[in-house]
Amino acid sequence: MGDAHRIGVVGLGVISRAYLDTLLGHPAVRVTAVADLDPTRSAAVAAELPDARALTVEELLSSPDVDTVLNLTVPAAHAEIALGAIARGKNVYGEKPLAATLADAQAVMAAAEKAGVGVGCAPDTVLGTGVQTARSALEAGSIGRPQFASAVMVTPGHERWHPHPDFYYTAGGGPLLDMGPYYLASLVHLLGPVRAVIGAVGRLRTERVIGSGPRAGERIPVEVDSHVSGVLEHVGGALTTITTSFDGVATTAAPIEVHGETGTLTVPDPNHFDGEVRLFELGGTQWRTLPPSAGYVDGARGLGLLDFLSADGRRAPRASGDLALHVLETMTALLRSSAEGRRIELTTSVLPPALVPLTAAETWREPTAGRTAAR
């Protein structure tokens, strides 16, 4: 454990438990510090961790015992924490989106480049066997040349289950910025980067009612659009129609479908690491489920951070800041397109990350050679 990469976690809300379950006990990393705006929460979490101290945010960002900051704060704080970590010479890996605004995200990436540190960002679910098997099938020519795709996410809203859902309905939230990264990161893996977008938005109501926890029954304001639809033009020529909504009840649509000249491929929920990939070939009579052929088996939150830390000069991190920046620009361009009533061309692009070979759980849960290039 002496040379394990040292992680400091900022933000100890609901998602932090999933990350800690993956990282604790992994021989390549050690959680050395935790911080939260609620000091009692920090103390309680630190008491459960064998090597961690409960610190203030400022103390954690300045701590010599932290190599990489795991930023699990609400979206509105993503840029502030990332910039604070970078200013102190630390790598940062954060929850999605990279920042609440494109300008903030660009500032994070520019600061990291100047400081010579690494930036990684969720989602890492797209590195599991679901999306990666679909990508492998596409690259093997299973449907011929991809022509178009659809991506659909419909839910009544997270306030039904989250005890503190306010941030989902403020700047940096909404169905697109919250759930869109899963779908858009997947689409970049499957079809490549986006060249231009056209978007339209809606808002069903101006208030939401918290459905669980100590604040159940409390009304919270809705300050962002709760339904976003759009068309994505991929650099390779394929078109994707995308819908993300907190205003629907249910849908029978596949999370992602990719249609090609000789077949159609359905991709499982990109918010999960696995799931069935199904193929219907031209001239066939039924769907066929494809066995896993790529991806990290039995993936879990935090896997992207481990992949980030194992990247070296031969392979870039798969859950990278560059990908997150392109995804964020795609999302903000959809919102801007709706506001301005016109097609928006993107200024960023990114190479699709390397395909993940089929990797057994016992393999990725072991230490891997190398660390981030920044360390």
Coordinates of C-alpha atoms in Angstrom, one line a residue:
M1 CA 0.0 0.0 0.0
G2 CA 3.0 2.3 0.3
D3 CA 3.0 3.3 -3.4
A4 CA -0.8 3.3 -3.8
H5 CA -2.2 6.3 -5.6
R6 CA -3.7 8.7 -2.9
I7 CA -7.3 9.8 -3.4
G8 CA -9.1 12.7 -1.7
V9 CA -12.9 12.6 -2.0
V10 CA -14.8 15.9 -2.1
G11 CA -18.6 15.6 -1.8
L12 CA -20.1 12.7 0.2
G13 CA -23.6 12.6 -1.1
V14 CA -25.6 9.6 -2.4
I15 CA -23.2 8.7 -5.3
S16 CA -20.1 8.7 -3.1
R17 CA -21.0 5.3 -1.5
A18 CA -20.9 3.6 -4.9
Y19 CA -17.4 5.0 -5.6
L20 CA -16.1 4.1 -2.2
D21 CA -17.4 0.5 -2.5
T22 CA -15.2 0.2 -5.6
L23 CA -12.1 2.0 -4.4
L24 CA -11.8 0.7 -0.9
G25 CA -9.5 -2.3 -0.7
H26 CA -8.3 -1.9 -4.3
P27 CA -4.5 -2.3 -4.1
A28 CA -3.7 0.5 -6.6
V29 CA -5.4 3.3 -4.7
R30 CA -5.9 4.6 -1.1
V31 CA -8.5 7.0 0.0
T32 CA -6.6 9.3 2.3
A33 CA -9.0 12.2 2.9
V34 CA -12.7 13.1 2.6
A35 CA -14.4 16.5 2.8
D36 CA -18.0 17.7 2.6
L37 CA -19.8 20.9 3.4
D38 CA -21.4 19.0 6.3
P39 CA -18.5 18.2 8.7
T40 CA -20.5 15.6 10.6
R41 CA -20.9 13.7 7.4
S42 CA -17.2 13.9 6.7
A43 CA -16.4 12.6 10.2
A44 CA -18.9 9.7 9.8
V45 CA -17.5 8.6 6.5
A46 CA -13.9 9.0 7.6
A47 CA -14.6 6.8 10.6
E48 CA -15.5 4.0 8.2
L49 CA -12.3 4.3 6.2
P50 CA -9.0 2.8 7.5
D51 CA -6.7 5.5 6.1
A52 CA -8.8 8.6 5.6
R53 CA -8.9 11.9 7.6
A54 CA -12.0 14.2 7.6
L55 CA -10.8 17.6 6.4
T56 CA -12.3 20.8 5.2
V57 CA -12.5 21.2 1.4
E58 CA -9.6 23.7 1.5
E59 CA -7.5 21.4 3.7
L60 CA -8.1 18.5 1.3
L61 CA -7.2 20.4 -1.8
S62 CA -4.0 21.5 -0.2
S63 CA -3.1 18.2 1.5
P64 CA 0.3 16.7 0.5
D65 CA -1.3 13.2 1.1
V66 CA -3.7 13.6 -1.9
D67 CA -2.5 13.0 -5.5
T68 CA -5.9 13.0 -7.2
V69 CA -9.1 14.7 -6.1
L70 CA -12.3 12.8 -6.7
N71 CA -14.9 15.5 -7.2
L72 CA -18.4 14.3 -6.3
T73 CA -19.9 17.7 -5.5
V74 CA -23.1 19.0 -7.2
P75 CA -22.7 20.2 -10.8
A76 CA -22.6 23.9 -9.8
A77 CA -19.5 23.3 -7.8
H78 CA -17.6 21.0 -10.2
A79 CA -15.5 23.8 -11.8
E80 CA -14.7 25.5 -8.5
I81 CA -13.4 22.3 -6.9
A82 CA -11.6 21.2 -10.1
L83 CA -9.8 24.5 -10.5
G84 CA -8.8 24.5 -6.8
A85 CA -7.3 21.0 -7.2
I86 CA -5.5 21.9 -10.4
A87 CA -4.1 25.1 -8.9
R88 CA -2.5 22.9 -6.2
G89 CA -0.9 20.6 -8.8
K90 CA -3.4 17.7 -8.3
N91 CA -5.2 15.6 -10.9
V92 CA -8.9 15.7 -10.8
Y93 CA -11.6 13.1 -11.7
G94 CA -15.1 14.3 -11.4
E95 CA -18.7 13.3 -11.7
K96 CA -20.5 14.4 -14.8
P97 CA -21.0 17.0 -16.2
L98 CA -17.5 18.4 -16.4
A99 CA -18.9 21.7 -15.3
A100 CA -22.2 23.5 -15.2
T101 CA -21.3 25.7 -18.2
L102 CA -19.1 25.3 -21.2
A103 CA -17.0 28.3 -20.3
D104 CA -16.3 26.8 -16.9
A105 CA -15.4 23.5 -18.5
Q106 CA -13.0 25.1 -20.9
A107 CA -11.4 27.0 -18.1
V108 CA -10.8 23.7 -16.2
M109 CA -9.2 22.0 -19.3
A110 CA -7.0 25.1 -20.0
A111 CA -5.8 25.2 -16.4
A112 CA -5.0 21.5 -16.3
E113 CA -3.0 21.8 -19.5
K114 CA -1.0 24.7 -18.2
A115 CA -0.4 22.9 -14.9
G116 CA 0.5 19.6 -16.5
V117 CA -2.1 17.6 -14.5
G118 CA -4.7 15.2 -15.6
V119 CA -8.5 15.6 -15.9
G120 CA -11.0 12.7 -16.0
C121 CA -14.7 12.7 -15.8
A122 CA -17.7 10.3 -15.5
P123 CA -19.6 8.5 -16.9
D124 CA -17.7 5.3 -16.7
T125 CA -20.7 3.1 -17.2
V126 CA -20.0 3.2 -21.0
L127 CA -16.8 1.2 -20.3
G128 CA -18.8 -1.9 -19.3
T129 CA -19.8 -4.8 -21.4
G130 CA -23.1 -3.2 -22.6
V131 CA -21.8 -0.3 -24.7
Q132 CA -18.4 -1.8 -25.4
T133 CA -20.0 -5.0 -26.8
A134 CA -22.2 -2.9 -29.0
R135 CA -19.2 -0.9 -30.2
S136 CA -17.3 -4.1 -30.9
A137 CA -20.2 -5.4 -33.0
L138 CA -20.4 -2.1 -35.0
E139 CA -16.7 -2.2 -35.7
A140 CA -17.0 -5.8 -36.9
G141 CA -19.5 -4.7 -39.5
S142 CA -22.5 -6.4 -37.9
I143 CA -25.0 -3.8 -39.4
G144 CA -22.9 -2.5 -42.3
R145 CA -22.4 1.3 -42.4
P146 CA -24.3 3.0 -39.6
Q147 CA -26.9 5.4 -41.0
F148 CA -28.8 6.8 -38.0
A149 CA -29.5 6.2 -34.4
S150 CA -32.0 7.0 -31.6
A151 CA -31.4 7.7 -28.0
V152 CA -34.2 7.9 -25.5
M153 CA -34.3 8.6 -21.7
V154 CA -37.7 9.2 -20.2
T155 CA -38.5 9.4 -16.4
P156 CA -41.0 11.3 -14.2
G157 CA -38.0 13.0 -12.4
H158 CA -35.5 12.2 -9.7
E159 CA -37.4 14.0 -7.0
R160 CA -39.4 10.8 -6.5
W161 CA -36.4 9.0 -4.9
H162 CA -33.6 11.5 -4.2
P163 CA -34.0 13.1 -0.7
H164 CA -32.3 16.3 -1.9
P165 CA -33.1 16.7 -5.6
D166 CA -32.8 20.5 -5.8
F167 CA -29.7 20.5 -8.0
Y168 CA -31.4 18.5 -10.7
Y169 CA -33.6 21.5 -11.4
T170 CA -31.0 24.3 -11.2
A171 CA -28.2 25.4 -13.4
G172 CA -26.1 22.4 -14.4
G173 CA -29.1 20.1 -13.9
G174 CA -32.1 19.0 -16.0
P175 CA -32.5 15.8 -17.9
L176 CA -29.9 16.6 -20.6
L177 CA -27.0 17.7 -18.4
D178 CA -27.8 15.0 -15.8
M179 CA -28.6 12.0 -17.9
G180 CA -27.3 13.1 -21.3
P181 CA -23.7 12.4 -20.6
Y182 CA -24.4 8.6 -20.4
Y183 CA -26.1 8.7 -23.8
L184 CA -23.7 11.1 -25.5
A185 CA -20.6 9.5 -24.3
S186 CA -22.0 6.2 -25.6
L187 CA -22.8 7.7 -29.0
V188 CA -19.2 9.0 -29.3
H189 CA -18.0 5.5 -28.6
L190 CA -20.4 4.1 -31.2
L191 CA -20.6 6.7 -33.9
G192 CA -17.8 9.2 -33.3
P193 CA -17.9 12.9 -32.3
V194 CA -20.6 15.3 -33.1
R195 CA -20.3 18.0 -35.7
A196 CA -23.5 20.0 -35.3
V197 CA -26.9 19.9 -33.5
I198 CA -30.4 21.2 -33.6
G199 CA -32.4 21.3 -30.4
A200 CA -35.9 21.9 -28.9
V201 CA -36.9 22.1 -25.2
G202 CA -39.9 22.2 -23.0
R203 CA -40.9 22.5 -19.3
L204 CA -43.9 20.7 -17.9
R205 CA -44.2 22.5 -14.6
T206 CA -42.4 25.1 -12.5
E207 CA -42.4 23.2 -9.3
R208 CA -41.6 19.6 -8.2
V209 CA -42.6 17.8 -5.0
I210 CA -39.9 15.8 -3.1
G211 CA -41.1 12.2 -2.7
S212 CA -38.8 10.7 -0.1
G213 CA -36.6 11.5 2.9
P214 CA -36.9 14.1 5.6
R215 CA -38.1 16.7 3.1
A216 CA -40.9 14.6 1.6
G217 CA -43.7 16.8 0.5
E218 CA -41.6 19.9 0.1
R219 CA -42.0 21.9 -3.2
I220 CA -38.9 23.0 -5.0
P221 CA -38.6 25.3 -8.0
V222 CA -37.8 24.1 -11.5
E223 CA -35.3 26.6 -13.0
V224 CA -34.2 24.6 -16.1
D225 CA -35.9 22.9 -19.0
S226 CA -37.2 19.4 -18.1
H227 CA -37.5 18.0 -21.6
V228 CA -34.9 18.3 -24.4
S229 CA -35.1 16.8 -27.9
G230 CA -32.6 17.2 -30.7
V231 CA -30.8 15.9 -33.7
L232 CA -27.0 15.3 -33.7
E233 CA -24.9 15.3 -36.9
H234 CA -21.9 13.0 -36.4
V235 CA -18.7 13.7 -38.1
G236 CA -18.9 10.4 -39.9
G237 CA -22.2 11.2 -41.4
A238 CA -24.7 9.4 -39.2
L239 CA -27.6 11.2 -37.6
T240 CA -28.9 10.7 -34.0
T241 CA -32.3 11.8 -32.7
I242 CA -32.1 12.2 -28.9
T243 CA -34.8 12.7 -26.2
T244 CA -34.1 13.3 -22.5
S245 CA -37.0 14.0 -20.3
F246 CA -38.1 14.4 -16.7
D247 CA -41.6 14.9 -18.0
G248 CA -42.7 11.4 -19.1
V249 CA -43.9 8.4 -17.2
A250 CA -42.5 5.5 -19.2
T251 CA -41.3 4.4 -22.6
T252 CA -40.9 1.2 -24.6
A253 CA -38.1 2.7 -26.7
A254 CA -34.7 1.1 -26.6
P255 CA -32.2 3.4 -24.7
I256 CA -30.1 3.5 -27.9
E257 CA -30.7 1.9 -31.3
V258 CA -28.3 2.1 -34.2
H259 CA -29.5 1.4 -37.7
G260 CA -27.2 0.4 -40.6
E261 CA -27.4 -0.8 -44.1
T262 CA -27.7 -4.5 -43.1
G263 CA -29.0 -4.5 -39.6
T264 CA -30.2 -2.8 -36.4
L265 CA -28.4 -3.0 -33.1
T266 CA -30.0 -2.2 -29.7
V267 CA -27.8 -0.9 -26.9
P268 CA -28.7 -1.4 -23.2
D269 CA -29.2 1.4 -20.7
P270 CA -25.9 3.4 -20.7
N271 CA -26.5 4.3 -17.1
H272 CA -25.6 0.6 -16.3
F273 CA -22.4 -1.2 -17.0
D274 CA -24.0 -4.3 -18.6
G275 CA -27.2 -5.4 -20.3
E276 CA -28.3 -7.2 -23.5
V277 CA -27.0 -6.1 -26.9
R278 CA -29.4 -7.3 -29.6
L279 CA -29.0 -7.6 -33.3
F280 CA -31.6 -7.9 -36.1
E281 CA -30.0 -8.6 -39.5
L282 CA -31.5 -7.8 -42.9
G283 CA -33.4 -10.8 -44.1
G284 CA -33.6 -12.3 -40.6
T285 CA -36.7 -13.2 -38.6
Q286 CA -35.9 -12.4 -35.0
W287 CA -33.6 -10.5 -32.7
R288 CA -30.4 -12.2 -31.6
T289 CA -28.6 -11.4 -28.3
L290 CA -24.9 -11.0 -28.7
P291 CA -22.6 -12.4 -26.0
P292 CA -20.3 -10.0 -24.2
S293 CA -17.3 -9.4 -26.5
A294 CA -15.7 -6.2 -25.0
G295 CA -15.7 -4.1 -21.9
Y296 CA -15.0 -4.4 -18.2
V297 CA -17.0 -7.2 -16.7
D298 CA -19.1 -6.5 -13.6
G299 CA -18.2 -2.8 -13.8
A300 CA -19.0 -0.4 -11.0
R301 CA -18.8 3.3 -10.3
G302 CA -15.1 4.3 -9.9
L303 CA -14.0 2.0 -12.6
G304 CA -13.4 5.1 -14.8
L305 CA -11.1 6.5 -12.2
L306 CA -9.1 3.3 -12.1
D307 CA -8.8 3.3 -15.9
F308 CA -7.8 7.0 -15.7
L309 CA -5.0 6.2 -13.3
S310 CA -3.7 3.2 -15.3
A311 CA -3.5 5.2 -18.5
D312 CA 0.0 6.0 -19.8
G313 CA 1.8 7.3 -22.9
R314 CA 0.5 4.4 -25.0
R315 CA -3.2 4.8 -24.1
A316 CA -5.1 7.9 -23.1
P317 CA -7.7 7.7 -20.3
R318 CA -11.1 6.5 -21.6
A319 CA -13.2 8.6 -19.2
S320 CA -11.2 11.7 -20.2
G321 CA -11.7 15.4 -19.7
D322 CA -11.5 15.9 -23.5
L323 CA -14.4 13.6 -24.0
A324 CA -16.4 15.2 -21.2
L325 CA -15.8 18.6 -22.7
H326 CA -17.1 17.5 -26.1
V327 CA -20.1 15.9 -24.5
L328 CA -20.8 19.1 -22.5
E329 CA -20.5 21.3 -25.6
T330 CA -22.9 19.0 -27.5
M331 CA -25.4 19.3 -24.7
T332 CA -25.1 23.1 -24.3
A333 CA -25.3 23.5 -28.0
L334 CA -28.6 21.7 -28.0
L335 CA -30.0 24.1 -25.4
R336 CA -28.5 27.1 -27.3
S337 CA -30.0 25.8 -30.6
S338 CA -33.4 25.8 -29.0
A339 CA -32.9 29.3 -27.6
E340 CA -31.6 30.8 -30.9
G341 CA -33.8 28.7 -33.2
R342 CA -30.9 27.6 -35.5
R343 CA -28.4 24.8 -36.2
I344 CA -25.3 25.1 -34.0
E345 CA -21.8 23.8 -35.2
L346 CA -19.5 22.6 -32.5
T347 CA -16.0 23.9 -31.8
T348 CA -14.7 20.8 -30.1
S349 CA -14.1 17.3 -31.3
V350 CA -12.5 14.2 -29.8
L351 CA -11.2 10.8 -30.9
P352 CA -13.4 8.0 -29.6
P353 CA -11.5 6.3 -26.7
A354 CA -9.8 3.0 -27.3
L355 CA -12.2 0.0 -27.2
V356 CA -12.1 -1.9 -23.9
P357 CA -11.0 -5.5 -24.5
L358 CA -13.2 -8.0 -22.7
T359 CA -11.7 -7.8 -19.2
A360 CA -12.6 -10.1 -16.3
A361 CA -13.6 -8.5 -13.0
E362 CA -10.8 -10.1 -11.1
T363 CA -8.4 -8.5 -13.6
W364 CA -9.5 -4.9 -13.4
R365 CA -9.9 -5.1 -9.7
E366 CA -6.2 -5.8 -9.4
P367 CA -3.5 -3.1 -9.7
T368 CA -2.5 -2.2 -13.3
A369 CA 0.9 -1.0 -14.5
G370 CA 1.4 2.8 -14.6
R371 CA -0.2 5.9 -13.2
T372 CA -1.6 9.0 -14.9
A373 CA 0.9 10.8 -17.0
A374 CA 0.6 13.8 -14.6
R375 CA 2.1 11.8 -11.8

